[in-house]
Amino acid sequence: GCLLAARQRGLRGCPFCRAPPTRIDDHASQLAMIQKRVDKGDTAAINQLGGEYIHGRLGLSKNVTRAIELWTDSAKLGSVEAHYVLGHIYCSGELVEEDISRGVQHWQKAAMKGHA
């Protein structure tokens, strides 16, 4: 898509504003940037924050419940990736009690929206 076309033309950085990528080394700033996008309903940011909670990164305590809440919110907003992740979590039974039917429902929703 757009990212590929931009890179083929030699463009780097943000595909929208062309600003060069920046590196943020402190966790508080990274978390603040993610939270700002979460507050605006950005599903990619919500999914990312869920990942940070599931792994206990960016200074956050590992919190499976909070991660699942975030992915569920993201799925309700239409995130295909969130549906896929929730499907894996519920079908595997690694992080929560196994619930195959719930997991399959999430995978079906992801598949209907184009996740392969």
XYZ file of C-alpha atoms in Angstrom:
116
model
C 0.000 0.000 0.000
C 0.997 3.546 0.762
C 3.985 2.620 2.922
C 5.417 0.374 0.221
C 4.956 3.032 -2.462
C 6.615 5.661 -0.263
C 9.605 3.413 0.464
C 9.989 2.502 -3.195
C 10.290 6.226 -3.922
C 12.958 6.535 -1.244
C 10.745 8.351 1.232
C 11.301 7.565 4.884
C 9.589 8.618 8.078
C 5.923 9.286 8.610
C 3.926 8.401 5.481
C 1.588 11.343 6.127
C 3.804 14.282 7.094
C 7.192 12.888 5.941
C 8.758 13.796 9.293
C 11.793 11.664 10.088
C 11.254 8.948 12.680
C 12.108 9.900 16.222
C 13.354 7.678 18.968
C 11.884 8.090 22.413
C 13.996 6.459 25.066
C 11.987 7.161 28.194
C 8.966 4.989 28.907
C 6.842 7.800 30.310
C 6.974 9.728 27.027
C 6.215 6.621 24.979
C 3.295 5.761 27.209
C 1.971 9.339 27.033
C 2.081 9.267 23.217
C 0.263 5.930 23.115
C -2.321 7.077 25.666
C -3.024 10.232 23.665
C -3.873 8.079 20.650
C -5.876 5.636 22.800
C -7.971 8.535 24.100
C -8.862 9.378 20.489
C -10.034 5.817 19.790
C -7.065 4.764 17.636
C -7.405 0.972 17.476
C -3.727 0.453 16.622
C -2.758 2.349 19.774
C -5.321 0.468 21.867
C -3.911 -2.819 20.590
C -0.369 -1.655 21.309
C -1.279 -0.641 24.851
C -2.853 -4.073 25.327
C 0.436 -5.620 24.260
C 2.364 -3.450 26.678
C 0.119 -4.597 29.531
C 0.275 -8.267 28.564
C 4.089 -8.197 28.625
C 4.553 -5.636 31.405
C 6.564 -3.202 29.272
C 6.997 0.581 29.364
C 7.006 0.544 33.142
C 3.533 -1.009 33.335
C 2.807 -3.944 35.611
C 1.814 -7.093 33.750
C -1.995 -7.062 33.730
C -3.772 -9.675 31.613
C -7.232 -8.419 32.596
C -6.474 -4.867 31.463
C -4.949 -6.117 28.205
C -8.057 -8.149 27.398
C -10.276 -5.149 28.242
C -8.284 -3.000 25.826
C -8.390 -5.584 23.027
C -12.116 -6.058 23.594
C -12.646 -2.287 23.304
C -10.545 -2.245 20.147
C -12.518 -5.155 18.684
C -15.760 -3.267 19.386
C -14.292 -0.360 17.411
C -13.722 -2.740 14.497
C -10.100 -3.804 14.880
C -9.436 -6.978 12.924
C -6.142 -7.508 14.769
C -7.885 -7.291 18.157
C -10.383 -9.948 17.103
C -7.535 -12.188 15.977
C -5.584 -11.731 19.235
C -8.684 -12.357 21.360
C -9.420 -15.479 19.338
C -5.946 -16.789 20.078
C -6.153 -15.923 23.766
C -9.510 -17.631 24.297
C -8.735 -20.705 22.175
C -5.275 -21.311 23.640
C -6.343 -20.993 27.267
C -2.827 -19.803 28.153
C -3.751 -16.478 29.729
C -7.419 -17.028 30.527
C -9.701 -19.993 30.989
C -10.101 -21.713 27.623
C -13.296 -20.716 25.822
C -13.205 -22.235 22.353
C -16.593 -20.907 21.208
C -15.700 -17.351 22.210
C -12.303 -17.639 20.546
C -13.792 -19.003 17.331
C -16.322 -16.151 17.269
C -13.467 -13.648 17.390
C -11.570 -15.500 14.675
C -14.683 -15.580 12.498
C -15.158 -11.826 12.903
C -11.495 -11.284 12.010
C -11.812 -13.533 8.962
C -14.994 -11.797 7.786
C -13.092 -8.508 7.909
C -10.216 -9.888 5.852
C -7.742 -11.373 8.322
C -6.168 -14.421 6.737
